[in-house]
mmCIF file of C-alpha atoms in Angstrom:
data_model
loop_
_atom_site.group_PDB
_atom_site.id
_atom_site.type_symbol
_atom_site.label_atom_id
_atom_site.label_comp_id
_atom_site.label_asym_id
_atom_site.label_seq_id
_atom_site.Cartn_x
_atom_site.Cartn_y
_atom_site.Cartn_z
ATOM 1 C CA GLU A 18 -2.407 14.495 -13.696
ATOM 2 C CA VAL A 19 -2.904 11.912 -11.094
ATOM 3 C CA GLN A 20 -4.721 12.446 -8.332
ATOM 4 C CA LEU A 21 -6.587 11.095 -5.992
ATOM 5 C CA VAL A 22 -7.373 12.513 -2.857
ATOM 6 C CA GLU A 23 -9.238 11.225 0.218
ATOM 7 C CA SER A 24 -11.325 13.075 2.793
ATOM 8 C CA GLY A 25 -13.983 12.342 6.349
ATOM 9 C CA GLY A 26 -11.393 11.328 8.887
ATOM 10 C CA GLY A 27 -11.638 12.215 12.332
ATOM 11 C CA LEU A 28 -12.201 11.701 15.533
ATOM 12 C CA VAL A 29 -15.076 9.106 16.414
ATOM 13 C CA GLN A 30 -15.956 6.733 19.653
ATOM 14 C CA PRO A 31 -16.149 3.010 20.073
ATOM 15 C CA GLY A 32 -18.393 1.939 18.559
ATOM 16 C CA GLY A 33 -19.421 4.710 16.301
ATOM 17 C CA SER A 34 -19.171 5.252 11.884
ATOM 18 C CA LEU A 35 -16.804 7.139 10.011
ATOM 19 C CA ARG A 36 -17.439 6.993 5.931
ATOM 20 C CA LEU A 37 -13.979 7.617 3.832
ATOM 21 C CA SER A 38 -14.837 9.311 0.622
ATOM 22 C CA CYS A 39 -11.532 9.625 -1.705
ATOM 23 C CA ALA A 40 -11.875 11.641 -5.063
ATOM 24 C CA THR A 41 -10.351 10.602 -7.879
ATOM 25 C CA SER A 42 -8.904 12.146 -11.164
ATOM 26 C CA GLY A 43 -6.815 11.085 -14.178
ATOM 27 C CA PHE A 44 -7.445 7.763 -15.230
ATOM 28 C CA ALA A 45 -9.831 5.167 -16.327
ATOM 29 C CA PHE A 46 -11.647 4.573 -12.591
ATOM 30 C CA ARG A 47 -13.763 2.058 -13.845
ATOM 31 C CA SER A 48 -10.840 -0.088 -15.736
ATOM 32 C CA TYR A 49 -8.385 0.249 -12.274
ATOM 33 C CA TRP A 50 -8.907 -1.746 -8.994
ATOM 34 C CA LEU A 51 -9.435 0.246 -5.871
ATOM 35 C CA SER A 52 -7.659 0.410 -2.537
ATOM 36 C CA TRP A 53 -7.930 1.448 1.061
ATOM 37 C CA VAL A 54 -4.840 1.449 1.853
ATOM 38 C CA ARG A 55 -3.855 2.111 6.209
ATOM 39 C CA GLN A 56 -1.124 2.347 8.082
ATOM 40 C CA ALA A 57 -1.492 2.944 12.791
ATOM 41 C CA PRO A 58 0.867 5.373 14.609
ATOM 42 C CA GLY A 59 4.049 3.228 14.879
ATOM 43 C CA LYS A 60 3.730 1.023 12.729
ATOM 44 C CA GLY A 61 3.311 -1.006 8.626
ATOM 45 C CA LEU A 62 0.763 -0.132 5.713
ATOM 46 C CA GLN A 63 -1.749 -2.745 5.784
ATOM 47 C CA TRP A 64 -4.230 -3.449 2.600
ATOM 48 C CA VAL A 65 -7.780 -3.230 4.042
ATOM 49 C CA ALA A 66 -10.048 -4.059 1.117
ATOM 50 C CA ILE A 67 -9.726 -3.640 -2.747
ATOM 51 C CA ILE A 68 -12.285 -2.684 -5.334
ATOM 52 C CA LYS A 69 -12.802 -2.647 -8.972
ATOM 53 C CA GLY A 70 -14.003 0.748 -10.168
ATOM 54 C CA ASP A 71 -16.776 -0.721 -11.838
ATOM 55 C CA GLY A 72 -17.949 -2.079 -8.632
ATOM 56 C CA SER A 73 -17.742 -5.505 -10.180
ATOM 57 C CA GLN A 74 -15.048 -7.560 -7.174
ATOM 58 C CA LYS A 75 -14.838 -6.138 -3.568
ATOM 59 C CA PHE A 76 -12.538 -7.939 -1.395
ATOM 60 C CA TYR A 77 -11.517 -7.478 1.873
ATOM 61 C CA VAL A 78 -9.576 -8.222 4.884
ATOM 62 C CA ASP A 79 -10.592 -10.565 7.813
ATOM 63 C CA SER A 80 -10.603 -7.696 10.804
ATOM 64 C CA VAL A 81 -13.019 -5.462 8.772
ATOM 65 C CA LYS A 82 -15.510 -7.936 7.085
ATOM 66 C CA GLY A 83 -19.177 -7.306 8.498
ATOM 67 C CA ARG A 84 -17.694 -3.382 9.628
ATOM 68 C CA PHE A 85 -16.325 -1.658 6.783
ATOM 69 C CA THR A 86 -18.587 -1.551 3.276
ATOM 70 C CA ILE A 87 -15.894 -0.515 0.461
ATOM 71 C CA SER A 88 -17.785 0.672 -2.716
ATOM 72 C CA SER A 89 -17.197 3.029 -6.191
ATOM 73 C CA ASP A 90 -19.103 5.794 -7.792
ATOM 74 C CA ASN A 91 -18.242 5.570 -10.866
ATOM 75 C CA ALA A 92 -20.071 8.747 -12.270
ATOM 76 C CA LYS A 93 -18.184 10.855 -10.335
ATOM 77 C CA ASN A 94 -14.820 8.953 -10.258
ATOM 78 C CA SER A 95 -14.899 7.850 -6.520
ATOM 79 C CA LEU A 96 -13.982 5.353 -4.268
ATOM 80 C CA TYR A 97 -15.552 4.966 -0.228
ATOM 81 C CA LEU A 98 -15.399 3.192 3.077
ATOM 82 C CA GLN A 99 -17.610 3.348 5.410
ATOM 83 C CA MET A 100 -16.565 2.467 8.356
ATOM 84 C CA ASP A 101 -19.466 1.168 10.854
ATOM 85 C CA SER A 102 -18.369 -0.519 14.495
ATOM 86 C CA LEU A 103 -15.187 1.223 14.809
ATOM 87 C CA ARG A 104 -12.493 -0.254 17.163
ATOM 88 C CA VAL A 105 -10.152 1.919 19.091
ATOM 89 C CA GLU A 106 -7.332 -0.805 16.454
ATOM 90 C CA ASP A 107 -8.459 0.901 13.536
ATOM 91 C CA THR A 108 -7.175 4.075 14.229
ATOM 92 C CA ALA A 109 -4.935 4.597 10.964
ATOM 93 C CA VAL A 110 -3.801 6.750 8.221
ATOM 94 C CA TYR A 111 -6.208 5.638 6.179
ATOM 95 C CA PHE A 112 -4.823 6.369 2.049
ATOM 96 C CA CYS A 113 -6.867 5.533 -1.047
ATOM 97 C CA ALA A 114 -5.681 3.982 -3.928
ATOM 98 C CA GLY A 115 -5.476 2.342 -8.013
ATOM 99 C CA GLY A 116 -3.866 0.288 -10.214
ATOM 100 C CA LEU A 117 -5.331 -1.678 -13.339
ATOM 101 C CA GLY A 118 -4.061 -5.029 -10.884
ATOM 102 C CA TRP A 119 -3.976 -5.623 -7.531
ATOM 103 C CA THR A 120 -0.717 -3.311 -6.869
ATOM 104 C CA SER A 121 -1.428 -0.253 -6.306
ATOM 105 C CA LEU A 122 0.646 2.496 -8.913
ATOM 106 C CA TYR A 123 -1.425 5.782 -7.471
ATOM 107 C CA TRP A 124 -2.068 6.510 -3.760
ATOM 108 C CA GLY A 125 -3.293 9.413 -2.016
ATOM 109 C CA GLN A 126 -2.109 11.240 1.426
ATOM 110 C CA GLY A 127 -4.121 9.617 3.512
ATOM 111 C CA THR A 128 -6.602 11.041 5.982
ATOM 112 C CA LEU A 129 -6.279 10.383 9.495
ATOM 113 C CA VAL A 130 -9.417 8.236 11.447
ATOM 114 C CA ALA A 131 -9.033 8.285 15.309
ATOM 115 C CA VAL A 132 -11.059 6.058 17.643
ATOM 116 C CA SER A 133 -11.780 7.091 21.058
ATOM 117 C CA PRO A 134 -13.693 7.179 24.068
ATOM 118 C CA GLU B 20 -2.231 -15.674 4.641
ATOM 119 C CA ILE B 21 1.188 -14.900 3.112
ATOM 120 C CA VAL B 22 3.765 -13.582 5.564
ATOM 121 C CA LEU B 23 6.196 -11.752 4.288
ATOM 122 C CA THR B 24 9.322 -11.334 6.102
ATOM 123 C CA GLN B 25 11.167 -8.360 5.909
ATOM 124 C CA SER B 26 15.518 -7.639 6.622
ATOM 125 C CA PRO B 27 16.617 -5.898 7.687
ATOM 126 C CA GLY B 28 14.648 -3.888 10.788
ATOM 127 C CA THR B 29 16.913 -0.796 9.755
ATOM 128 C CA LEU B 30 19.623 -0.057 7.349
ATOM 129 C CA SER B 31 21.698 2.300 7.519
ATOM 130 C CA LEU B 32 24.413 3.238 5.303
ATOM 131 C CA SER B 33 26.052 5.779 4.021
ATOM 132 C CA PRO B 34 25.669 7.854 0.650
ATOM 133 C CA GLY B 35 27.303 5.725 -2.659
ATOM 134 C CA GLU B 36 26.884 2.810 -0.747
ATOM 135 C CA ARG B 37 24.783 -0.031 -2.257
ATOM 136 C CA ALA B 38 21.571 -1.028 0.003
ATOM 137 C CA ILE B 39 20.025 -4.674 -0.027
ATOM 138 C CA LEU B 40 17.031 -5.464 1.337
ATOM 139 C CA SER B 41 14.963 -8.248 2.115
ATOM 140 C CA CYS B 42 11.891 -9.993 1.359
ATOM 141 C CA ARG B 43 10.916 -13.546 2.105
ATOM 142 C CA ALA B 44 7.617 -14.683 1.859
ATOM 143 C CA SER B 45 5.866 -18.124 4.123
ATOM 144 C CA GLN B 46 4.126 -18.980 0.506
ATOM 145 C CA SER B 47 5.041 -19.398 -3.114
ATOM 146 C CA VAL B 48 3.803 -15.322 -4.630
ATOM 147 C CA THR B 49 2.293 -16.302 -7.991
ATOM 148 C CA ASN B 50 3.982 -15.033 -10.990
ATOM 149 C CA ASN B 51 5.574 -12.844 -8.455
ATOM 150 C CA PHE B 52 3.236 -10.853 -8.213
ATOM 151 C CA LEU B 53 5.449 -8.778 -5.886
ATOM 152 C CA ALA B 54 5.931 -5.227 -5.483
ATOM 153 C CA TRP B 55 8.383 -3.006 -3.795
ATOM 154 C CA PHE B 56 6.467 0.853 -2.549
ATOM 155 C CA GLN B 57 9.539 3.148 -0.587
ATOM 156 C CA HIS B 58 7.225 5.589 1.681
ATOM 157 C CA LYS B 59 8.416 8.684 3.501
ATOM 158 C CA PRO B 60 6.914 9.911 6.341
ATOM 159 C CA GLY B 61 3.676 12.062 6.018
ATOM 160 C CA GLN B 62 4.031 11.458 2.289
ATOM 161 C CA ALA B 63 1.885 8.939 -0.217
ATOM 162 C CA PRO B 64 3.948 5.113 -0.781
ATOM 163 C CA ARG B 65 5.054 5.221 -4.387
ATOM 164 C CA LEU B 66 5.226 2.439 -6.063
ATOM 165 C CA LEU B 67 8.897 1.958 -6.852
ATOM 166 C CA ILE B 68 9.479 -2.186 -8.446
ATOM 167 C CA ASP B 69 6.586 -4.586 -9.581
ATOM 168 C CA ASP B 70 6.609 -7.620 -10.986
ATOM 169 C CA ALA B 71 9.210 -8.417 -8.662
ATOM 170 C CA SER B 72 11.545 -7.003 -11.099
ATOM 171 C CA THR B 73 9.951 -4.627 -13.653
ATOM 172 C CA ARG B 74 10.744 -0.384 -12.797
ATOM 173 C CA ALA B 75 8.137 2.180 -11.947
ATOM 174 C CA THR B 76 7.701 5.088 -14.775
ATOM 175 C CA GLY B 77 10.240 7.600 -13.859
ATOM 176 C CA ILE B 78 12.156 5.546 -10.655
ATOM 177 C CA PRO B 79 15.673 6.386 -11.314
ATOM 178 C CA ASP B 80 17.750 3.227 -12.576
ATOM 179 C CA ARG B 81 20.138 2.614 -9.119
ATOM 180 C CA PHE B 82 16.389 1.043 -7.748
ATOM 181 C CA SER B 83 16.354 -2.560 -9.093
ATOM 182 C CA GLY B 84 14.097 -5.598 -8.043
ATOM 183 C CA SER B 85 15.237 -9.393 -8.455
ATOM 184 C CA GLY B 86 13.243 -12.202 -7.749
ATOM 185 C CA SER B 87 10.991 -15.760 -7.349
ATOM 186 C CA GLY B 88 8.452 -17.538 -5.677
ATOM 187 C CA THR B 89 9.685 -16.757 -1.233
ATOM 188 C CA ASP B 90 12.948 -14.836 -1.889
ATOM 189 C CA PHE B 91 12.607 -11.384 -3.329
ATOM 190 C CA THR B 92 15.730 -9.204 -3.145
ATOM 191 C CA LEU B 93 15.596 -5.320 -2.973
ATOM 192 C CA ILE B 94 18.354 -3.225 -4.467
ATOM 193 C CA ILE B 95 19.718 0.062 -4.325
ATOM 194 C CA SER B 96 22.469 0.566 -5.686
ATOM 195 C CA SER B 97 24.322 3.813 -4.796
ATOM 196 C CA LEU B 98 22.413 5.343 -2.366
ATOM 197 C CA ASP B 99 21.186 9.012 -2.754
ATOM 198 C CA PRO B 100 20.137 11.549 1.020
ATOM 199 C CA GLU B 101 17.442 11.832 -0.907
ATOM 200 C CA ASP B 102 16.877 7.188 -0.422
ATOM 201 C CA SER B 103 15.915 8.142 3.185
ATOM 202 C CA ALA B 104 12.912 6.462 3.784
ATOM 203 C CA VAL B 105 11.068 3.056 4.741
ATOM 204 C CA TYR B 106 10.682 0.278 1.667
ATOM 205 C CA TYR B 107 7.707 -2.510 2.038
ATOM 206 C CA CYS B 108 6.940 -4.802 0.138
ATOM 207 C CA GLN B 109 3.950 -6.045 -1.122
ATOM 208 C CA GLN B 110 3.090 -9.440 -2.914
ATOM 209 C CA CYS B 111 -0.793 -8.852 -4.817
ATOM 210 C CA ALA B 112 -1.164 -12.327 -5.363
ATOM 211 C CA HIS B 113 -3.627 -13.602 -2.759
ATOM 212 C CA LEU B 114 -5.916 -12.301 -1.008
ATOM 213 C CA PRO B 115 -5.535 -11.174 1.646
ATOM 214 C CA LEU B 116 -3.142 -8.467 0.071
ATOM 215 C CA THR B 117 -0.117 -8.622 2.730
ATOM 216 C CA PHE B 118 2.843 -6.287 3.183
ATOM 217 C CA GLY B 119 6.687 -6.586 4.666
ATOM 218 C CA GLN B 120 6.861 -5.064 8.475
ATOM 219 C CA GLY B 121 9.423 -2.845 6.476
ATOM 220 C CA THR B 122 13.220 -1.942 5.630
ATOM 221 C CA LYS B 123 14.347 1.084 7.815
ATOM 222 C CA VAL B 124 17.271 3.333 5.097
ATOM 223 C CA GLU B 125 18.764 5.576 7.343
ATOM 224 C CA ILE B 126 21.748 7.159 4.719
ATOM 225 C CA LYS B 127 24.471 9.019 7.412
#
């Protein structure tokens, strides 16, 4: 059974940092592309970043470049998102997701990040 | 960046009716790498259609996708009450990957 379980969300002040984790099982992590996708309150889905499971390639949406870092640990089958210099507009539920290509077949349930003074 | 525009914003239909959802891209989506997702509140998004027209494993055949280039369509042939959700298209060909704003399907 495929599982993706996010953790690490919480309340943080503007300018602060958080590190999200996504523990996965049930698929060939190294061969997959892993993404972070977020949904701000009352808004739609927004793709944030993607990495090849082996860590060889990674890409970001412009609004998080230089502030967020996506990484993977294929020994632990885990995905991470280091979020620095957080802004109020980063408030969202963050989903991790994975697929053999850039389309995400498998998704986690999400973890809430709230950035507020 | 490819902008995806979905229409209508909301569909309100009765069980058994046919739903037609549209997704228009601001430029051609290479290889028709266009996906459709179903998203219910508090749940993980669910992949319905990949590559514009390929149903994902386990997806009922009442869901079908079509289109190419810049115009794509998701059809739900006979609505079931469990189909109440927001539906998103996503282009997976060009960075940054982008989603449409979503179509909310309500079941009367």
